[in-house]
Tab-separated table of C-alpha atoms and ligand atoms in Angstrom:
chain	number	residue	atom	x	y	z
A	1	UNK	CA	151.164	132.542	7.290
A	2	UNK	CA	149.308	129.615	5.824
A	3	UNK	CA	148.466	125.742	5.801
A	4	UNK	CA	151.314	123.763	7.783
A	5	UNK	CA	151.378	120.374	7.364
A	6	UNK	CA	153.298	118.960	10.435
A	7	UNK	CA	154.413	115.365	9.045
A	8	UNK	CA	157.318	114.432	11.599
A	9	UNK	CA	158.199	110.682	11.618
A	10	UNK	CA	155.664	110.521	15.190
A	11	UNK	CA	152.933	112.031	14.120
A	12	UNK	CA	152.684	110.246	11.424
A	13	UNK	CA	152.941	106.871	13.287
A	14	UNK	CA	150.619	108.275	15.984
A	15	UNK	CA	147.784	109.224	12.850
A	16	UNK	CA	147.598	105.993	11.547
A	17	UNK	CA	146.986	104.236	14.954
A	18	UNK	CA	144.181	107.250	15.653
A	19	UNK	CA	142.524	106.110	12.073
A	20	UNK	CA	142.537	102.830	12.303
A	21	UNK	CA	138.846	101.923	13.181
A	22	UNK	CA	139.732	99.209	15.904
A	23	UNK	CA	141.144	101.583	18.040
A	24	UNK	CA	139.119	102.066	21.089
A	25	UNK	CA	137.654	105.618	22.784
A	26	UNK	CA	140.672	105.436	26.085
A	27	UNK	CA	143.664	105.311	22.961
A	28	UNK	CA	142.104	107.229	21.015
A	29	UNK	CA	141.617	110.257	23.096
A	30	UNK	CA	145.679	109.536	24.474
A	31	UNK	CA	146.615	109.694	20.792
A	32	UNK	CA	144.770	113.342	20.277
A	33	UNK	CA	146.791	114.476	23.238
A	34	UNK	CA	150.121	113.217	22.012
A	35	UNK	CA	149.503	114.630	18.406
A	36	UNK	CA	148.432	117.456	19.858
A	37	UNK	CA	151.418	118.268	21.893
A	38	UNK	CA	153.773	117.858	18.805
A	39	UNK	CA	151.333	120.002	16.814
A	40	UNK	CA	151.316	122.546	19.722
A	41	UNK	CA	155.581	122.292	19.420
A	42	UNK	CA	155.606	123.805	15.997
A	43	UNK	CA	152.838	125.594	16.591
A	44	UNK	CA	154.986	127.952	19.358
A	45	UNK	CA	158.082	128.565	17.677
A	46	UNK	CA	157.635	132.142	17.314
A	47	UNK	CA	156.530	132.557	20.799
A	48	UNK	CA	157.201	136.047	22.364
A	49	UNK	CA	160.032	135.761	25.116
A	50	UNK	CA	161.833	137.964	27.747
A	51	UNK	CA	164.496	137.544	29.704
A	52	UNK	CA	164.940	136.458	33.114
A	53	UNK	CA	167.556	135.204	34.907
A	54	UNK	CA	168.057	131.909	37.077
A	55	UNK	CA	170.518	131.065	40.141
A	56	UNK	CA	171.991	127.695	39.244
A	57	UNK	CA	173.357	125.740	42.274
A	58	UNK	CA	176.826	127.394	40.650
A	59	UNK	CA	176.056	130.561	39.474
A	60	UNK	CA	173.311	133.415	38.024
A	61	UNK	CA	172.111	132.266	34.101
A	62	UNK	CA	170.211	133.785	32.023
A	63	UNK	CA	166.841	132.789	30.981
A	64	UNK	CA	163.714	133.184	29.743
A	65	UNK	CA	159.954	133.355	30.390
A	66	UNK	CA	156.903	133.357	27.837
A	67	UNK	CA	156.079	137.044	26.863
A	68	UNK	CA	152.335	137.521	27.128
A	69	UNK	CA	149.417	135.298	27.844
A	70	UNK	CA	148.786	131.814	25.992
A	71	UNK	CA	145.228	130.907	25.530
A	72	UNK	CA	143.566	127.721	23.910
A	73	UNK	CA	140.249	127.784	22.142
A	74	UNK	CA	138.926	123.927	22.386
A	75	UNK	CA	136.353	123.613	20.040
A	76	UNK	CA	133.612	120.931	21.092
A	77	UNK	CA	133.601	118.480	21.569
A	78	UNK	CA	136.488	117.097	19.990
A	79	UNK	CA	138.833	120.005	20.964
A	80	UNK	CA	138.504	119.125	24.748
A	81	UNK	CA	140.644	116.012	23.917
A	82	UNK	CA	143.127	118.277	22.355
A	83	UNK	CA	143.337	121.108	25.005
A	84	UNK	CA	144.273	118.568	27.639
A	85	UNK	CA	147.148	117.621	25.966
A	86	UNK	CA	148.200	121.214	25.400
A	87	UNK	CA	148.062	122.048	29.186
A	88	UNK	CA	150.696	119.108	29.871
A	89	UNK	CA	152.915	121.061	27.878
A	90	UNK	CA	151.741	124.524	28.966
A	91	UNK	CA	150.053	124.309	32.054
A	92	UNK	CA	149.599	128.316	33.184
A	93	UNK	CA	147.585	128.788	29.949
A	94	UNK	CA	143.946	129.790	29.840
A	95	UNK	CA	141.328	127.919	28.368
A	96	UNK	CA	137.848	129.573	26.396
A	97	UNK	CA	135.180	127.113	25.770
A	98	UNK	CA	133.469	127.552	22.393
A	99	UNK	CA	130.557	124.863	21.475
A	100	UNK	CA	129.827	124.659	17.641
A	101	UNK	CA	128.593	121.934	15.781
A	102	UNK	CA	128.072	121.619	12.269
A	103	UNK	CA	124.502	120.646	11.195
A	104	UNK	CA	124.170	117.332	9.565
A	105	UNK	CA	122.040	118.412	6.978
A	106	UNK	CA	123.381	122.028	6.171
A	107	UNK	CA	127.199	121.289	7.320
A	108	UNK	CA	126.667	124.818	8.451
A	109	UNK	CA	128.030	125.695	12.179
A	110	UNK	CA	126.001	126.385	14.989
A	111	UNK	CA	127.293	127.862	18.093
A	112	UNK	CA	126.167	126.966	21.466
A	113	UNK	CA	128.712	128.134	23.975
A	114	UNK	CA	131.457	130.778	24.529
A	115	UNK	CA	133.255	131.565	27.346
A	116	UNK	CA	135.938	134.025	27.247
A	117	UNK	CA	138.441	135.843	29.460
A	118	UNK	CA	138.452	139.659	28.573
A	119	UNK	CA	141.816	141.131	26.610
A	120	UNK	CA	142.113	138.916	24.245
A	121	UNK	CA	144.045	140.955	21.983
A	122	UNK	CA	147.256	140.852	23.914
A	123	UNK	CA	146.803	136.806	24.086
A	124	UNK	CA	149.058	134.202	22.092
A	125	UNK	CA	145.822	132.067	21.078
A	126	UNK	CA	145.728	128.563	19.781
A	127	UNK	CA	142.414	127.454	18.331
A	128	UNK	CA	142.091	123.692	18.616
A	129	UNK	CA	139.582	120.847	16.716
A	130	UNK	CA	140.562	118.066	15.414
A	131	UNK	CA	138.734	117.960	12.229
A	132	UNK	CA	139.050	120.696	9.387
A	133	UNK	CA	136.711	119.030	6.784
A	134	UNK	CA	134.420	121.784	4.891
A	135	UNK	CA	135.919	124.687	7.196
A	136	UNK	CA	132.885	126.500	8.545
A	137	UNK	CA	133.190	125.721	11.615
A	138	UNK	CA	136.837	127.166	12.091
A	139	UNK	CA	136.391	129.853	9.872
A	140	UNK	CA	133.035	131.096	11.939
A	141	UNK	CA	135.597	130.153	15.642
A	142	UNK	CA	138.257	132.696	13.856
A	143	UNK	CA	135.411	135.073	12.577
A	144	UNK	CA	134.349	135.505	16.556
A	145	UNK	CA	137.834	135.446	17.372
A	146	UNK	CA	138.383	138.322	15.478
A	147	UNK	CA	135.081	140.322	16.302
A	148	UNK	CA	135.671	139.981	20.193
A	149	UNK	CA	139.591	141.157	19.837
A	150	UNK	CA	142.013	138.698	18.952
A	151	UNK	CA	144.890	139.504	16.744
A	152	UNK	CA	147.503	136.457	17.778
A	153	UNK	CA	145.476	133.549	15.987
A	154	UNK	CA	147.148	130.257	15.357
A	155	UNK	CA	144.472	127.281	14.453
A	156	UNK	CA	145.612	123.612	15.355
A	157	UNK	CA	143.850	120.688	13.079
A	158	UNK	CA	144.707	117.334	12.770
A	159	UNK	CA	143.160	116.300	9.479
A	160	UNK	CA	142.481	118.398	7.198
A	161	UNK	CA	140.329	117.949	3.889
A	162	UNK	CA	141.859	120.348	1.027
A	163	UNK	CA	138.483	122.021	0.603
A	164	UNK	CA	138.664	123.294	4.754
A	165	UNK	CA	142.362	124.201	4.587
A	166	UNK	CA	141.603	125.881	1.279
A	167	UNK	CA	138.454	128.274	2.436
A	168	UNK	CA	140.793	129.291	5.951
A	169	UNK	CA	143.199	130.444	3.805
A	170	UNK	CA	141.135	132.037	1.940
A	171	UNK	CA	139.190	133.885	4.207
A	172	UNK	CA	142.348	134.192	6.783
A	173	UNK	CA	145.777	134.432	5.109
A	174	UNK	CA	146.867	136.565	8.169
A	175	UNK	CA	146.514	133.405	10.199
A	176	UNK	CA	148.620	130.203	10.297
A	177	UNK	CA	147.495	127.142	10.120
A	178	UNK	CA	149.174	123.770	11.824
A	179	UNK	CA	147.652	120.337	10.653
A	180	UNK	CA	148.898	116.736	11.245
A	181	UNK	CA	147.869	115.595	7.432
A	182	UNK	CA	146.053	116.594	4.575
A	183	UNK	CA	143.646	114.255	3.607
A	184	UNK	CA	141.960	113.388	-0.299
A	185	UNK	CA	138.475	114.634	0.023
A	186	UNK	CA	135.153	115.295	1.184
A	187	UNK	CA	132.428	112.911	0.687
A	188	UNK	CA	129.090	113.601	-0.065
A	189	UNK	CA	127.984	113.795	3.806
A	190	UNK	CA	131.318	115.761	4.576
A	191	UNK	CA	133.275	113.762	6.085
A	192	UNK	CA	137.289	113.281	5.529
A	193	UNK	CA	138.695	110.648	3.213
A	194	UNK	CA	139.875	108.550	4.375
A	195	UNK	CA	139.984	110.614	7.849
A	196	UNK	CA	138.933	108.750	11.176
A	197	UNK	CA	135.511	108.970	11.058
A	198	UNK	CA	133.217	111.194	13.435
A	199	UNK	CA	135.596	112.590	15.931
A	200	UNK	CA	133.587	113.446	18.501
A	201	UNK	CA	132.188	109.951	18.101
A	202	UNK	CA	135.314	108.488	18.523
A	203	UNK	CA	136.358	110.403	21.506
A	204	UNK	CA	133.228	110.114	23.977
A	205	UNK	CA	131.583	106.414	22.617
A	206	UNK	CA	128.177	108.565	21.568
A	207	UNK	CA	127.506	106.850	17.908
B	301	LIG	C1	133.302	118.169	13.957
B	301	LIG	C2	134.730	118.635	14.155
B	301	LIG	C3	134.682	120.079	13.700
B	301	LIG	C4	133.673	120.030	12.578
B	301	LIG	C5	134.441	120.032	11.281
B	301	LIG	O1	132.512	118.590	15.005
B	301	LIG	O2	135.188	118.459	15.479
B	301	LIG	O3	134.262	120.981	14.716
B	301	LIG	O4	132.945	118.796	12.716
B	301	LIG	O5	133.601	120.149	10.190
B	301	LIG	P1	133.602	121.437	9.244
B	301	LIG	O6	135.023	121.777	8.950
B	301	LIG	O7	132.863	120.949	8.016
B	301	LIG	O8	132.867	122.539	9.933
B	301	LIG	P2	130.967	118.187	15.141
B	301	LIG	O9	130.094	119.173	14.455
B	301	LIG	O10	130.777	116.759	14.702
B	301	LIG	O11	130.685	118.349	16.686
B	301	LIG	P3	131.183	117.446	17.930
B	301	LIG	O12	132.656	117.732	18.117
B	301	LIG	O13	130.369	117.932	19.066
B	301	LIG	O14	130.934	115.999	17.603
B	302	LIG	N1	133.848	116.011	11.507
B	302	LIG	C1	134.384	114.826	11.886
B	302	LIG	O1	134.371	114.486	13.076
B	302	LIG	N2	134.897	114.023	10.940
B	302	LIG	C2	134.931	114.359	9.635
B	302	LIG	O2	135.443	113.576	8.815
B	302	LIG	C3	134.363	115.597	9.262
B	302	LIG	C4	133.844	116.406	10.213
């Protein structure tokens, strides 16, 4: 349980192409997928599995299929970039919407939109966004999590500010915690430093 910080030789290479400020909307949303699937590697270690077995064109093996359910929790915007790298790598999950944004003035969340399929609690769920800068928005995403049923909660971040990894950990030490890099600080309109900027922004050409 816990922050992870996921620093393998490619996602390292892949974060410094997604910060760099010339890189355009089309790569920049590619490089959230591909980060995302390496995340989203680590991330399902621990997966639940039973066995199976297979009929090779020589003879019976045995095998394995994913025990339970798998569902990612995109949180927009950003998090749509994410999920659909996720679903290359596990297509038969299910996907629940949430909208929250964070308001510029009071960096406080505000929900919008939640869609969810019913039985959560027996689900393997990955939350997904991008950015964990102050962390109210993922630590209100886990609250509801939590309130509607879920028990399997594994959040996936790419940056991270210490102050957001911090507070999740604080408020969630049953949950863990996968992030890309761990950033210096917040600044004064709470955004990562040095970070990438707005990600949502970034993703969908909206500034
Ligand atoms: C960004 C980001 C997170 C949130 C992080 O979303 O994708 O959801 O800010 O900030 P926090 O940790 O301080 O809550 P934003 O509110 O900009 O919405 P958007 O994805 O629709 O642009
Ligand atoms: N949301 C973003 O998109 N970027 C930040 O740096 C902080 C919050």
């Amino acid at each position: 349980m816990g922050v992870h910080i996921v620093d393998h030789p490619l996602i390292k290479y892949k974060i410094t192409m997604l910060r760099d400020v010339e890189t355009g909307a089309k790569e920049f949303r590619e490089l959230v997928s591909e980060i995302t699937l390496l995340l989203l590697y680590e991330a399902t270690r621990g997966l639940p599995l039973k066995e199976t077995e297979v009929e090779t064109p020589i003879a019976t093996a045995k095998g394995y299929l994913i025990d339970g359910d798998i569902l990612f929790v995109p949180v927009l915007r950003a998090g749509l970039a994410m999920v659909e790298g996720a679903l290359k790598l596990i297509p038969n999950a299910k996907v629940a919407h949430f909208g929250v944004y964070r308001d510029h003035a009071s960096l406080r969340p505000v929900q919008y939109f939640a869609k969810f399929p019913s039985n959560i609690g027996d689900m393997n769920i990955f939350v997904m966004d991008p950015m964990l800068a102050t962390g109210g928005s993922l630590d209100y995403v886990v609250d509801y999590l939590k309130d509607i049923g879920g028990k399997n909660i594994k959040v996936l971040a790419i940056i991270s500010a210490p102050e957001g990894a911090s507070r999740l950990e604080k408020s969630h030490p049953d949950i863990d915690v996968y992030v890309a890099a761990m950033d210096q600080y917040l600044n004064d309109q709470g955004y990562i430093v040095p970070g990438l900027g707005d990600a949502g922004d970034r993703l969908y050409g909206t500034k």
